[in-house]
Amino acid sequence: MNDVNKQTVDYSAFPDERGHFGQFGGRFVSETLIYALDELQEIYAGLKDNPEFQAEFDRDLAHYVGRPSPLYHAERWSRELGGAQIYLKREDLNHTGAHKVNNTIGQALLAKMTGKSRVIAETGAGQHGVATATVAARLGLKCQVYMGAEDVRRQALNVYRMKLLGAEVIPVTSGSKTLKDAMNEALRDWSTNVDDTFYIIGTVAGPHPYPQLVRDFQAVIGREARAQCLERTGKLPDALVACVGGGSNAIGLFHPFLRDESVAMYGVEAGGDGVDTGRHAAPLNDGIPGVLHGNRTYLMEDENGQIIETHSVSAGLDYPGVGPEHAWLKDLGRVKYVAINDAEALAAFRKTTRTEGIMPALESSHALAYAEKLAPTMDKEQIIIVNLSGRGDKDILTVADIDGITV
Amino acid sequence: MSRISQQFEQLSSAGRKALVAYIVNGDPVREATLPTMHKMVEAGVDIIELGVPFSDPMAEGPVIQKGHERALVHRVSLTDTIAMVAEFRKTNQHTPVLLMGYANPVERMGYASFAERAASAGVDGLLTVDLPPEELEGLKQELASRDMDNIFLLAPTTRVERAREIAAHASGFLYYVSLKGVTGAGHLDIESVKRKLDEFGKLTDLPMCVGFGIKDAASASAVAKLADGVVIGSVLVDAMGKMAGRPAGEVADAVGAIISDIRQALDNL
Ligand SMILES: Cc1ncc(COP(=O)(O)O)c(C=O)c1O
């Protein structure tokens, strides 16, 4: 834990001017998009510290999303585990049911400033698609959402929610038909319709400035959790745990604590069938640095540099890359990245549902499963905050399917 | 002087326009590529752009995406593509060949290793769609020290100050993307191409070629009047996809026929 390197890093100074976190991040896109990214960066730089913009963002979060989200002490579960006290940051209680909406509210405000009439998004589990369709409905913007054909099948409920909200869902049939291919297609759309279209990226990936602005919008999670924990317990937590797909809920929780050296952090990737089987979605555990979707980061790829298919029971974690800031935090040793496999996540889904009466998203279940391993190794006075990034309603059909039940 | 620059010099003194043509290595099958490359030259191609198959070809339209997918079924790699150029060079030492693709396979091979292997195979240049000048550190030197050209894209959205900077990094020629969008798109607007080329032409002495959205002799002629050359790709890849399953010689002939048509139109300007 006492790595000299990480103590001397000023985390708030990253990314640098060109979007780099050390060797990671940057802007690896085709020339057509550079202009749009420059424009977005300029607009964001002008608004980032603008009190009016922040006030509008905060107002929307309070009255539309329902923030602050509670920090709930899972007493019964903690007692059963016999170790650290587990607190759940209840992002599942946000409007639309996940942390994703924090970001879409922020980007929708940016879209409004640019005067563009159309928004597009990529989505995996459909949570980001729903959150985008929601803000688009509220602002009267035309909305198209790219979703891998495989995910359209797995997340039928969210597909229908998006349609009800007035968005068009476009199934993507190229490549592995999941989130990465949806992102390719959204980037293609954006370079074609760059004049009138704002691309709302759903996680801390993509080209600069997306990893920065999505982080800034999601950091409300960690700011609240920090204040809530101090108020309730008089001290900082000892550990933070969050699942990592692209990494937005995790960085949102972690970022406001990065300077607090006593706070350990665990990012939980999707172990799929197990990291040693190769069938997983855990690039920080078992990937190497490369370039995809506009940034340099850890990727799952073969020996020829082709991106390989990922496997996870949870559509929202089924992505072969990860936000560049996580790649950097891994190399700095500030955050430890671990993996939880499908079976462990499903067990945690059932456990949390039965023990606390909270049905978590399968994504969040990965974080819960890791907390379950971590808590017994710690003292009863210690505190773990788990980011409960979303609710499990969208996953009921998946779980029923695994149970062999037709709902 | 690089093979690419020599080619442009010869074309210019002959008063001809450059015809640059793109196919994907290993599409639809490995055996098709070599005969097709030779046929392309025979039919009048001046520079071959050999596509390096990639799992996530972000800037390609559906036609070229499918070309990449067909090649990837046979696991055709960057290593194979460099080897293909070496094969081609056994009987053709004069036609420039540049590799066009995405950053990750080159990253994976390593910049120095890539440059070394590509140069010794007879590759003349590299066009990496998702590697803008800002992110070029490391690769630029490796290419330059081996006299390989670095081809960059300019887009309708590129601002003049930036175009000047890109031109300063570029060598061989500059590639103007004629429209906002992906390869194979169908909304070419000659007037706007003309305006942009007038603007960018003042910034550089490098030859300027125009690509994306050129599908036949007519669109090629219209664009060639404004530039030093034209780039065609989707029409060829589309034809090759339709010929999947046929003997390599037939695939090559189909490509040759499309090219002859366009060559003729360019020579009659
Ligand atoms: C509930 C939930 N948690 C987590 C994720 C993973 O995304 P990220 O890693 O960006 O938080 C998703 C993505 O769809 C999600 O829906």
XYZ file of C-alpha atoms and ligand atoms in Angstrom:
692
model
C 0.000 0.000 0.000
C 2.850 2.436 0.599
C 3.954 2.789 -2.938
C 6.087 5.949 -3.227
C 4.826 6.507 -6.725
C 1.196 6.849 -5.912
C 1.727 9.165 -2.938
C 3.340 11.779 -5.112
C 0.660 11.757 -7.802
C -1.729 14.683 -7.959
C -4.748 12.742 -9.175
C -6.787 15.848 -9.855
C -4.237 17.002 -12.453
C -5.119 14.137 -14.785
C -5.838 13.726 -17.588
C -3.315 16.151 -19.031
C -4.166 18.682 -21.716
C -4.214 16.008 -24.420
C -6.254 13.542 -22.443
C -3.467 11.294 -21.233
C -3.303 9.429 -17.933
C 0.367 8.482 -18.114
C 0.673 6.297 -21.211
C -3.100 5.725 -21.328
C -6.038 7.658 -22.758
C -5.542 10.140 -25.581
C -7.436 10.551 -28.772
C -7.163 7.767 -31.339
C -9.915 8.570 -33.798
C -10.288 9.261 -37.476
C -9.687 12.822 -38.582
C -13.376 13.635 -39.128
C -14.085 13.389 -35.403
C -11.209 15.547 -34.184
C -13.172 18.710 -34.797
C -16.159 17.467 -32.809
C -13.917 16.413 -29.932
C -12.161 19.775 -29.933
C -15.531 21.472 -29.846
C -16.736 19.308 -26.979
C -13.535 19.896 -25.066
C -13.841 23.659 -25.467
C -17.451 23.696 -24.352
C -16.715 21.488 -21.392
C -13.653 23.499 -20.352
C -15.829 26.596 -20.321
C -18.582 24.994 -18.239
C -16.689 22.689 -15.901
C -16.141 25.316 -13.249
C -19.067 27.512 -14.189
C -21.297 27.843 -11.093
C -24.489 28.193 -13.123
C -23.820 25.024 -15.061
C -22.977 23.163 -11.866
C -26.106 24.508 -10.182
C -28.289 23.317 -13.035
C -26.609 19.902 -12.937
C -27.096 19.679 -9.171
C -30.725 20.778 -9.463
C -31.469 18.053 -12.019
C -29.709 15.471 -9.880
C -31.737 16.480 -6.845
C -35.199 16.865 -8.340
C -35.138 14.571 -11.352
C -32.753 11.787 -10.349
C -33.557 11.882 -6.631
C -30.099 12.489 -5.233
C -28.414 12.162 -2.861
C -28.747 8.399 -3.027
C -28.762 6.741 0.409
C -25.759 5.076 1.992
C -27.362 1.992 3.506
C -25.801 -0.097 6.256
C -26.393 -3.730 5.309
C -26.468 -4.823 8.938
C -27.899 -8.285 8.586
C -25.511 -9.281 5.831
C -22.522 -7.737 7.642
C -23.409 -9.640 10.807
C -23.642 -12.903 8.882
C -20.252 -12.374 7.312
C -18.769 -11.552 10.694
C -16.249 -8.967 9.533
C -16.273 -5.401 8.265
C -19.474 -3.380 8.162
C -20.818 -3.211 4.630
C -22.503 -0.054 3.419
C -24.258 0.059 0.066
C -24.261 3.220 -2.001
C -27.747 2.978 -3.422
C -27.371 4.064 -7.065
C -30.110 1.522 -7.770
C -32.574 4.007 -6.330
C -31.818 6.661 -8.938
C -34.428 7.478 -11.514
C -34.071 4.828 -14.273
C -32.430 2.442 -11.841
C -28.690 2.859 -12.175
C -25.772 5.277 -11.877
C -25.818 5.790 -15.653
C -28.288 8.665 -15.419
C -25.819 10.901 -13.526
C -23.756 11.010 -16.691
C -26.582 11.359 -19.194
C -27.996 14.319 -17.273
C -24.580 15.993 -17.490
C -24.021 15.220 -21.160
C -27.560 16.247 -22.057
C -26.806 19.661 -20.575
C -23.719 19.816 -22.781
C -25.769 18.733 -25.800
C -28.201 21.543 -25.069
C -25.305 24.031 -25.062
C -24.080 22.818 -28.459
C -27.567 23.251 -29.900
C -27.530 19.820 -31.560
C -30.914 18.283 -32.197
C -30.072 14.619 -32.118
C -28.330 12.379 -29.601
C -26.925 8.900 -30.098
C -25.616 6.364 -27.621
C -24.192 2.865 -27.427
C -25.494 0.516 -24.795
C -24.698 -2.920 -23.408
C -27.125 -3.813 -20.635
C -29.454 -1.129 -21.907
C -29.153 0.965 -18.736
C -27.195 3.687 -20.475
C -29.571 3.499 -23.445
C -32.545 3.933 -21.135
C -30.841 6.789 -19.296
C -30.096 8.484 -22.621
C -33.598 7.931 -23.991
C -34.916 9.403 -20.749
C -33.003 12.664 -20.939
C -33.719 12.892 -24.664
C -37.455 12.593 -23.985
C -37.202 15.304 -21.376
C -35.356 17.679 -23.691
C -37.284 16.797 -26.829
C -34.212 15.495 -28.664
C -34.262 12.815 -31.323
C -32.528 9.726 -29.926
C -31.041 6.641 -31.535
C -29.373 3.925 -29.503
C -26.969 1.329 -30.894
C -27.129 -2.021 -29.162
C -25.468 -5.326 -30.054
C -28.008 -7.795 -31.437
C -26.963 -10.282 -28.770
C -27.708 -7.722 -26.036
C -31.039 -6.793 -27.638
C -31.988 -10.394 -27.013
C -30.570 -10.551 -23.471
C -32.045 -7.255 -22.331
C -35.460 -7.266 -23.966
C -37.079 -5.303 -21.148
C -34.717 -2.377 -21.521
C -35.143 -2.417 -25.297
C -38.858 -1.977 -24.822
C -38.330 0.748 -22.204
C -36.243 2.716 -24.703
C -38.930 2.363 -27.335
C -41.600 3.553 -24.927
C -39.425 6.590 -24.235
C -39.429 7.410 -27.932
C -35.929 6.275 -28.823
C -35.068 4.099 -31.769
C -32.983 1.036 -30.891
C -30.706 -0.091 -33.696
C -29.484 -3.683 -33.347
C -25.838 -4.085 -34.380
C -25.049 -7.346 -36.124
C -21.360 -6.858 -36.908
C -18.486 -8.493 -35.027
C -19.429 -10.063 -31.713
C -22.816 -8.258 -31.645
C -22.204 -6.785 -28.195
C -21.191 -3.488 -26.617
C -17.900 -3.004 -28.467
C -19.629 -3.361 -31.821
C -22.375 -0.985 -30.728
C -19.662 1.535 -29.932
C -18.046 1.080 -33.369
C -21.407 1.732 -34.967
C -22.097 4.798 -32.843
C -18.687 6.213 -33.809
C -19.510 5.611 -37.481
C -22.840 7.348 -37.086
C -21.194 10.260 -35.316
C -18.620 10.794 -38.047
C -21.436 10.806 -40.612
C -23.798 13.103 -38.698
C -21.299 15.139 -36.769
C -22.987 18.460 -37.619
C -26.277 17.845 -35.837
C -25.492 14.954 -33.501
C -24.179 14.770 -29.945
C -22.701 11.404 -28.961
C -23.496 10.536 -25.345
C -20.886 7.931 -24.386
C -21.975 5.760 -21.489
C -18.774 5.104 -19.639
C -15.327 6.530 -18.902
C -13.943 5.193 -22.193
C -13.734 6.638 -25.686
C -11.521 9.500 -26.865
C -10.611 12.532 -24.742
C -12.519 14.406 -23.287
C -15.095 11.659 -22.626
C -13.192 9.748 -19.919
C -12.736 13.021 -18.067
C -16.220 14.435 -18.341
C -18.003 11.154 -17.602
C -15.798 10.795 -14.519
C -16.585 14.320 -13.395
C -20.322 13.716 -13.751
C -20.157 10.378 -11.918
C -17.909 11.698 -9.141
C -21.061 12.856 -7.363
C -21.289 9.238 -6.149
C -17.990 9.402 -4.289
C -18.483 12.957 -3.006
C -21.788 11.980 -1.446
C -20.490 8.686 -0.099
C -17.510 10.398 1.507
C -19.668 12.995 3.253
C -22.321 10.431 4.251
C -19.755 8.065 5.699
C -18.057 10.802 7.698
C -21.373 12.015 9.021
C -22.695 8.594 9.941
C -19.564 6.985 11.327
C -17.213 9.865 11.987
C -14.523 8.337 9.807
C -13.577 7.423 6.279
C -14.284 3.946 4.938
C -11.457 1.415 4.921
C -12.317 -0.018 1.538
C -14.343 0.780 -1.568
C -15.639 -1.888 -3.926
C -17.220 -1.326 -7.340
C -17.728 -3.361 -10.482
C -15.821 -2.340 -13.609
C -17.222 -2.616 -17.111
C -15.999 0.531 -18.779
C -15.469 1.794 -15.272
C -17.820 4.738 -14.777
C -19.527 3.735 -11.538
C -16.177 2.661 -10.116
C -14.313 5.851 -10.977
C -17.317 7.855 -9.759
C -17.005 6.247 -6.337
C -13.193 6.111 -6.221
C -12.142 9.485 -7.547
C -13.072 11.676 -4.567
C -11.140 9.254 -2.292
C -7.958 8.840 -4.331
C -6.002 11.163 -2.061
C -7.156 9.394 1.077
C -4.304 6.953 1.450
C -6.013 4.896 4.112
C -8.851 3.972 1.776
C -8.206 0.742 -0.149
C -9.982 0.365 -3.466
C -11.078 -2.700 -5.372
C -12.348 -2.653 -8.940
C -14.162 -5.876 -9.778
C -14.070 -7.131 -13.335
C -16.259 -9.812 -14.880
C -14.515 -13.169 -14.559
C -17.058 -14.955 -16.792
C -16.264 -18.681 -16.715
C -13.074 -17.860 -14.774
C -10.063 -15.704 -15.650
C -7.934 -18.787 -16.310
C -10.414 -20.059 -18.945
C -9.909 -17.041 -21.204
C -13.708 -16.689 -21.359
C -14.202 -13.508 -19.378
C -14.280 -9.718 -19.628
C -11.386 -8.807 -17.357
C -8.775 -6.820 -19.344
C -7.140 -5.384 -16.213
C -6.623 -8.888 -14.862
C -5.682 -10.585 -18.088
C -5.157 -8.062 -20.896
C -2.407 -5.909 -22.346
C -2.225 -2.227 -23.351
C -3.474 -1.403 -26.832
C -5.675 1.028 -28.741
C -9.447 0.739 -29.174
C -12.377 3.155 -29.375
C -10.257 6.251 -29.260
C -7.966 5.582 -26.327
C -5.000 3.548 -25.172
C -5.865 1.165 -22.381
C -5.749 -2.482 -21.307
C -7.528 -4.679 -23.843
C -8.442 -8.255 -24.447
C -6.826 -9.147 -27.737
C -5.077 -11.988 -29.514
C -1.422 -12.187 -30.543
C -2.205 -10.298 -33.778
C -3.830 -7.361 -32.041
C -7.390 -8.392 -32.920
C -9.906 -7.642 -30.200
C -11.375 -10.877 -28.874
C -14.875 -11.723 -27.759
C -15.691 -11.347 -24.120
C -17.930 -13.432 -21.896
C -19.984 -12.408 -18.926
C -23.420 -13.207 -17.583
C -23.821 -9.460 -17.228
C -24.260 -7.515 -20.448
C -23.059 -4.272 -18.859
C -19.625 -5.722 -18.088
C -19.200 -7.511 -21.416
C -16.581 -5.162 -22.866
C -12.995 -5.966 -23.943
C -11.549 -2.615 -22.852
C -11.715 -0.389 -19.808
C -11.492 3.332 -19.113
C -7.912 4.641 -19.417
C -7.873 6.119 -15.912
C -8.361 2.633 -14.478
C -5.470 1.342 -16.597
C -3.340 4.085 -15.064
C -4.558 3.499 -11.489
C -3.756 -0.176 -11.911
C -0.206 0.520 -13.015
C 0.229 3.044 -10.194
C -0.961 0.407 -7.752
C -3.553 2.768 -6.276
C -6.507 0.496 -7.067
C -6.481 -3.270 -6.982
C -8.396 -4.943 -9.810
C -9.848 -8.350 -9.124
C -12.327 -10.626 -10.909
C -15.529 -12.371 -9.910
C -16.908 -15.136 -12.109
C -20.495 -15.640 -13.284
C -21.412 -18.209 -10.665
C -20.114 -16.064 -7.793
C -21.989 -13.029 -9.088
C -25.233 -14.980 -9.390
C -24.825 -16.287 -5.852
C -24.334 -12.732 -4.583
C -27.412 -11.620 -6.527
C -29.507 -14.207 -4.668
C -27.814 -13.556 -1.341
C -28.388 -9.807 -1.357
C -31.973 -10.271 -2.489
C -32.771 -12.693 0.310
C -30.701 -11.127 3.067
C -31.324 -7.441 2.550
C -34.409 -7.360 0.327
C -32.446 -5.552 -2.338
C -32.289 -7.018 -5.824
C -29.033 -5.819 -7.399
C -28.131 -5.626 -11.085
C -25.924 -8.517 -12.201
C -23.169 -5.955 -12.820
C -23.351 -4.718 -9.222
C -23.552 -8.332 -8.026
C -19.900 -8.701 -9.021
C -18.965 -5.979 -6.540
C -21.177 -7.537 -3.855
C -19.560 -10.935 -4.382
C -16.121 -9.453 -3.852
C -17.248 -7.602 -0.726
C -18.486 -10.924 0.572
C -14.947 -12.294 0.290
C -13.303 -9.158 1.634
C -15.470 -8.443 4.690
C -14.551 -11.560 6.715
C -10.842 -10.678 6.372
C -11.431 -7.328 8.099
C -12.377 -6.199 11.628
C -15.918 -5.495 12.750
C -15.087 -1.819 13.219
C -13.923 -1.441 9.664
C -16.109 -0.155 6.859
C -16.544 -1.248 3.265
C -18.592 0.851 0.847
C -19.932 -1.130 -2.105
C -21.298 0.730 -5.071
C -24.688 -0.786 -5.749
C -24.602 0.608 -9.252
C -28.038 -0.530 -10.378
C -31.127 -2.535 -9.635
C -31.751 -6.036 -10.889
C -35.206 -5.726 -12.456
C -33.697 -5.756 -15.938
C -31.942 -9.057 -15.171
C -34.890 -11.040 -13.899
C -35.415 -12.793 -17.228
C -31.727 -13.730 -17.415
C -31.793 -15.203 -13.927
C -35.064 -17.021 -14.621
C -33.522 -18.418 -17.785
C -30.533 -19.747 -15.834
C -32.993 -21.296 -13.361
C -34.825 -22.912 -16.276
C -37.982 -20.944 -15.572
C -40.136 -19.215 -18.182
C -41.678 -16.082 -16.703
C 13.137 9.640 -52.716
C 10.412 7.177 -51.732
C 8.724 4.980 -54.292
C 5.474 6.882 -53.674
C 7.056 10.283 -54.361
C 8.765 8.945 -57.472
C 5.451 7.678 -58.738
C 3.798 11.060 -58.287
C 6.697 12.776 -60.007
C 6.394 10.522 -63.031
C 2.624 10.919 -63.184
C 2.896 14.648 -62.945
C 5.428 14.938 -65.736
C 3.234 12.690 -67.877
C 0.225 14.857 -67.020
C -1.682 11.918 -65.570
C -3.806 11.526 -62.458
C -2.952 8.945 -59.838
C -5.287 6.003 -59.381
C -4.967 4.622 -55.877
C -6.889 1.437 -55.132
C -7.724 -0.376 -51.923
C -8.419 -4.032 -51.237
C -8.313 -5.993 -47.998
C -5.545 -8.552 -47.710
C -6.985 -12.064 -47.599
C -10.422 -11.035 -48.842
C -12.357 -13.108 -49.784
C -9.608 -15.752 -49.459
C -5.837 -15.576 -49.056
C -5.143 -16.857 -52.583
C -7.093 -14.019 -54.196
C -4.894 -11.155 -53.050
C -1.654 -11.661 -54.981
C -3.211 -12.173 -58.431
C -5.573 -9.265 -57.738
C -2.674 -6.941 -56.876
C -0.902 -7.795 -60.114
C -4.123 -7.388 -62.057
C -4.695 -3.988 -60.464
C -1.333 -2.804 -61.739
C -1.983 -4.229 -65.181
C -5.346 -2.425 -65.337
C -3.794 0.910 -64.458
C -3.499 1.322 -60.696
C -0.592 3.557 -59.689
C -0.552 2.908 -55.946
C -1.936 -0.084 -54.060
C -3.435 0.391 -50.634
C -3.481 -2.974 -48.951
C -5.957 -3.134 -46.070
C -4.823 -4.840 -42.881
C -7.791 -6.791 -41.492
C -8.949 -5.590 -38.083
C -11.691 -6.797 -35.765
C -13.038 -3.277 -35.174
C -12.746 -1.215 -38.349
C -14.319 1.926 -36.909
C -14.108 4.115 -40.011
C -15.428 1.623 -42.544
C -18.885 1.375 -44.001
C -20.685 -1.973 -44.257
C -18.993 -3.060 -47.512
C -15.404 -2.815 -46.268
C -16.391 -4.069 -42.801
C -17.512 -7.268 -44.501
C -14.193 -7.452 -46.346
C -12.384 -7.351 -43.003
C -14.713 -9.989 -41.588
C -14.151 -12.301 -44.577
C -10.387 -12.014 -44.172
C -10.579 -12.557 -40.422
C -12.387 -15.843 -40.927
C -8.996 -17.019 -42.234
C -7.181 -15.194 -39.406
C -5.283 -12.971 -41.844
C -2.949 -10.760 -39.786
C -0.571 -7.839 -40.093
C 2.296 -10.336 -40.291
C 0.553 -12.033 -43.226
C -0.039 -8.679 -44.890
C 3.625 -7.740 -44.717
C 4.449 -11.173 -46.136
C 1.975 -10.546 -48.966
C 3.860 -7.412 -49.954
C 7.111 -9.368 -49.971
C 5.498 -11.863 -52.351
C 4.275 -9.073 -54.600
C 7.731 -7.480 -54.641
C 9.257 -10.656 -56.096
C 7.861 -9.661 -59.480
C 6.988 -5.998 -59.074
C 9.545 -3.512 -57.766
C 8.007 -0.331 -59.088
C 4.386 -0.065 -57.879
C 4.164 1.583 -54.466
C 2.243 -0.361 -51.817
C 1.023 1.188 -48.634
C -0.665 -0.528 -45.739
C -3.918 0.907 -44.493
C -5.408 -0.085 -41.200
C -5.864 0.599 -37.528
C -3.428 1.291 -34.736
C -3.825 -1.795 -32.577
C -2.219 -4.466 -34.783
C 0.757 -2.141 -35.318
C 0.954 -1.448 -31.563
C 0.852 -5.133 -30.860
C 3.714 -5.862 -33.247
C 5.673 -2.935 -31.820
C 6.568 0.184 -33.786
C 10.226 -0.665 -34.371
C 9.515 -4.251 -35.272
C 6.711 -3.220 -37.617
C 8.811 -0.612 -39.400
C 11.739 -2.982 -39.735
C 9.712 -5.866 -41.125
C 7.524 -3.719 -43.382
C 10.473 -1.854 -44.869
C 12.384 -4.999 -45.658
C 9.295 -6.508 -47.306
C 9.048 -3.494 -49.604
C 6.145 -1.633 -47.976
C 6.295 2.041 -48.928
C 4.019 3.687 -46.445
C 1.440 3.439 -43.716
C -1.971 4.987 -43.277
C -3.384 4.395 -39.802
C -6.932 5.684 -39.597
C -6.985 6.107 -35.820
C -3.471 7.412 -35.267
C -3.598 11.203 -35.669
C -0.369 13.245 -35.549
C -0.857 13.982 -31.826
C -0.514 10.310 -30.955
C 2.282 9.530 -33.352
C 5.254 9.701 -31.025
C 7.499 6.728 -31.492
C 6.126 5.558 -34.809
C 7.052 8.650 -36.813
C 10.776 8.220 -36.277
C 10.681 4.516 -36.989
C 9.012 5.100 -40.349
C 11.086 8.099 -41.352
C 14.395 6.414 -40.637
C 13.450 3.704 -43.133
C 12.161 6.080 -45.780
C 8.589 4.910 -45.363
C 5.872 7.467 -45.948
C 3.281 8.392 -43.395
C -0.026 9.080 -45.072
C -2.558 11.230 -43.229
C -6.208 11.960 -43.733
C -7.684 15.422 -44.006
C -11.433 15.683 -43.486
C -14.181 18.154 -44.361
C -14.170 19.058 -40.667
C -10.416 19.708 -40.490
C -9.635 23.328 -39.651
C -6.964 25.127 -41.632
C -4.497 25.489 -38.734
C -4.743 21.811 -38.071
C -4.428 20.906 -41.753
C -1.177 22.864 -41.830
C 0.122 20.882 -38.885
C -0.924 17.569 -40.416
C 0.760 18.483 -43.694
C 3.955 19.148 -41.771
C 3.899 15.570 -40.428
C 2.890 13.970 -43.707
C 4.956 12.622 -46.562
C 4.173 10.855 -49.843
C 0.763 12.402 -50.362
C -2.223 13.714 -48.438
C -5.519 11.892 -48.495
C -8.603 14.080 -48.456
C -11.710 12.320 -47.168
C -14.373 13.694 -49.470
C -17.289 13.481 -47.066
C -18.310 13.265 -43.441
C -18.812 9.591 -42.866
C -17.453 6.156 -43.445
C -16.004 4.444 -46.505
C -18.492 3.609 -49.230
C -20.926 6.377 -48.299
C -22.994 7.823 -51.107
C -23.278 11.535 -50.533
C -20.296 12.994 -52.371
C -20.606 16.747 -52.928
C -18.169 17.953 -55.596
C -18.621 21.637 -54.785
C -17.603 21.197 -51.176
C -14.659 19.011 -52.197
C -13.489 21.780 -54.480
C -13.745 24.431 -51.758
C -11.771 22.370 -49.284
C -9.082 21.361 -51.764
C -8.588 25.005 -52.761
C -8.112 25.809 -49.100
C -5.816 22.899 -48.251
C -3.882 22.980 -51.512
C -2.292 26.263 -50.483
C -0.805 24.676 -47.379
C 1.376 22.034 -48.934
C 3.425 20.908 -51.923
C 2.452 17.297 -51.335
C 0.180 15.665 -53.898
C -3.458 15.518 -52.815
C -5.632 12.465 -53.430
C -9.335 12.237 -52.734
C -11.186 9.179 -51.506
C -14.423 7.923 -49.845
C -17.559 7.945 -51.965
C -15.954 7.432 -55.407
C -17.759 4.542 -57.013
C -17.442 4.752 -60.789
C -15.797 6.413 -63.767
C -18.045 9.463 -63.530
C -17.423 10.276 -59.870
C -13.720 9.490 -60.326
C -13.423 11.947 -63.234
C -15.321 14.654 -61.406
C -13.012 14.410 -58.416
C -9.807 13.894 -60.417
C -10.291 17.284 -62.077
C -9.757 18.834 -58.646
C -6.919 16.685 -57.305
C -3.722 14.833 -58.122
C -5.391 11.488 -57.743
C -8.389 9.473 -56.609
C -8.746 6.570 -54.221
C -11.249 3.783 -54.801
C -12.043 0.984 -52.381
C -15.617 -0.013 -51.638
C -16.497 -0.762 -55.277
C -13.637 -3.226 -55.468
C -14.274 -4.834 -52.087
C -17.954 -5.147 -52.935
C -17.155 -6.951 -56.188
C -14.670 -9.235 -54.446
C -17.240 -10.133 -51.793
C -19.743 -11.069 -54.459
C -17.136 -13.320 -56.088
C -16.387 -15.237 -52.873
C -16.122 -18.919 -53.697
C -14.966 -18.322 -57.276
C -11.390 -19.032 -58.464
C -8.832 -16.357 -57.579
C -8.213 -15.563 -61.242
C -11.854 -14.637 -61.765
C -11.857 -12.388 -58.704
C -8.769 -10.629 -60.038
C -10.359 -10.213 -63.485
C -13.507 -8.671 -61.998
C -11.411 -6.133 -60.121
C -9.330 -5.475 -63.225
C -12.436 -4.711 -65.278
C -13.688 -2.085 -62.812
C -10.281 -0.469 -62.700
C -9.808 -0.359 -66.475
C -13.011 1.591 -66.755
C -11.960 4.178 -64.235
C -8.412 4.369 -65.610
C -9.779 5.133 -69.028
C -11.975 7.891 -67.697
C -9.046 9.459 -65.846
C -6.833 9.336 -68.942
C -9.524 11.012 -71.033
C -9.885 14.012 -68.755
C -26.002 -1.329 -13.218
C -24.739 -1.230 -13.984
N -23.575 -1.268 -13.318
C -22.398 -1.194 -13.966
C -22.325 -1.103 -15.335
C -20.983 -1.093 -15.974
O -20.584 0.160 -16.451
P -19.475 1.022 -15.745
O -18.298 0.148 -15.526
O -19.202 2.129 -16.694
O -20.022 1.508 -14.468
C -23.517 -1.054 -16.069
C -23.473 -0.932 -17.548
O -24.406 -1.086 -18.256
C -24.738 -1.115 -15.386
O -25.923 -1.087 -16.034
